[in-house]
């Protein structure tokens, strides 16, 4: 007869020898993942129930070869990648690749996201080799464990994308990838090609906040998928529906200081029309509803309206501020809060329509201007100068377009320019505005002369610049204020500008047809604004063209003379470099009688309460 103790020992041995049941990614995370203060505002054990929409997204990787997540910020999208990584290391070890937009992000991602997850999870800590230097199996870019490794790469590095087989490719923020990894082509295709040998076991997970609809990788992938949306039930009628911003109903007012205060935000059911509170909607059960059928790719879209880390009143306030401050802020809101791609309104710029905006300001500097900037372009026989005034929301008023003729190899035109930049422009009150800062192009035939002119005037914020287009290797668009360096002929400061981004910003502003943020005003012809100027301002358009086998958006001239367009870009760069608080600041001007900065108080906004407001985007 077998005693009870023997039976217990036998059962324990059977449990030890029996294979562990395979957990889904969400089950593994709930059992093993611990969030730390290094990587989360809510440290402690991972709880998928905190944001239930995460469960299906994470678990889908078990059965689908490709999963696409088009999401806003603050929905935990990077955590999807980390949980998938942890689950595979612990349960199905294999080669895994994390691909980031560029190499510069590897250190931060490795030390602040990946390594803290490994350190806080006992199953992972026991498997991943401890870091002991470059010779060990755990470095900044690569971490080894029995049966596989994790490699972290930048999408801009072709060499790291074309060697060694990979079973699981995890792509983060794919809309920020360059169009080409060097000259090797699309980094997404290069990375996924490395999974070919794994056939049915390979997995591709793509996560990103979308950017521009025309060029968005994540949007294109999402459209070619099951295209699922997170639906929640109306607390009144129980109808399932995706949470759309157009159904958010809110009230707000502007305080005396101009601050927008949202007092109420509720959601109106698209079926029964009843309003429900945020708590009531988010307490209801949700589910993913597919809008398309697909055999190989599952796609999910989620926005901040469903996130437990966002609240509706804040979202409504962010929208109102973005709408007030213009298209660029509105684009950011649509991308990062709604998780949707920005679609540029197709409207060809017409020089005659811009010319029709001309009117008499009544003074050199019209009301609304807070600060003046200048931009200078060098030509073979002249200097072209434009002065622009800036107000709240970067609303701008052209002040004067001026030419200085002469031989630029001599001192005279440079002396004339120095004198011109020391001028003051006067408004209707008699206040005099100086030029706050200026950029002068050094990319022509008189580079040394430009450096010699700008260097002694840097204390007045007059700097030499050089423009750059797209990154020729990756196709990445360079930020407008790209970097500051020193000139190759002296120790003077030189700013490198991303002119492609600058041109896009200028054109977006010119397309605005109502006064307000980013709108452009033009004075009468006597200030230098002839038809020739408007033809020059609209001398370039953006078109798609294949470069080195990759389709890119490039700027091409439709007219030979484009100096006005360039100067508009340089002036936009100056105001972004200064970054003054234009909405709140007193005008940078001088009273001619006392020569001091005026103490005029900022214009007060009248408090305004609006009932049942549902503003449109």
Coordinates of N, CA and C in Angstrom, one line a residue, residues 101 155-157 177-183 185 187 217 470-478 548 550 552:
X101 N 13.6 54.4 -34.7 CA 13.8 55.3 -35.8 C 15.2 55.6 -36.2
X155 N 16.7 52.3 -37.6 CA 16.2 52.1 -39.0 C 17.1 52.8 -40.0
X156 N 18.0 53.7 -39.6 CA 18.8 54.4 -40.5 C 20.1 53.6 -40.8
X157 N 20.4 52.5 -40.1 CA 21.6 51.8 -40.3 C 21.4 50.5 -41.1
X177 N 10.6 56.5 -39.3 CA 11.7 55.9 -40.0 C 12.1 56.7 -41.2
X178 N 13.4 56.7 -41.6 CA 13.7 57.3 -42.9 C 13.1 56.4 -44.0
X179 N 13.0 57.1 -45.2 CA 12.4 56.3 -46.3 C 13.4 55.3 -46.8
X180 N 14.7 55.4 -46.5 CA 15.7 54.4 -46.9 C 16.8 54.3 -45.9
X181 N 17.2 53.1 -45.6 CA 18.4 52.9 -44.7 C 19.6 53.0 -45.6
X182 N 20.2 54.2 -45.6 CA 21.3 54.5 -46.5 C 20.8 54.4 -47.9
X183 N 21.4 53.6 -48.7 CA 21.0 53.4 -50.1 C 20.4 52.0 -50.3
X185 N 17.4 50.9 -49.2 CA 16.0 50.8 -49.4 C 15.2 50.9 -48.1
X187 N 13.7 50.4 -44.7 CA 14.2 49.7 -43.6 C 13.2 48.6 -43.1
X217 N 3.5 55.2 -43.0 CA 3.6 53.8 -43.2 C 2.6 53.1 -42.3
X470 N 16.8 67.4 -47.8 CA 16.6 66.1 -47.1 C 18.0 65.5 -46.9
X471 N 18.1 64.6 -45.9 CA 19.3 63.8 -45.7 C 19.4 62.9 -46.9
X472 N 20.5 63.1 -47.6 CA 20.7 62.4 -48.9 C 20.9 60.9 -48.7
X473 N 21.3 60.4 -47.5 CA 21.4 59.0 -47.3 C 20.1 58.3 -46.9
X474 N 19.4 59.0 -46.0 CA 18.2 58.3 -45.4 C 16.9 58.9 -46.0
X475 N 16.9 60.1 -46.6 CA 15.7 60.7 -47.0 C 14.9 61.4 -45.9
X476 N 15.5 61.4 -44.7 CA 14.8 62.1 -43.6 C 14.7 63.6 -43.8
X477 N 13.6 64.1 -43.4 CA 13.4 65.6 -43.4 C 14.2 66.2 -42.2
X478 N 15.0 67.1 -42.4 CA 15.9 67.7 -41.4 C 15.0 68.8 -40.7
X548 N 17.1 57.5 -56.2 CA 17.8 56.3 -55.8 C 16.9 55.2 -55.6
X550 N 13.9 55.3 -54.5 CA 12.9 55.5 -53.4 C 12.1 56.7 -53.7
X552 N 10.2 60.0 -53.0 CA 10.4 61.1 -52.0 C 9.6 62.3 -52.5

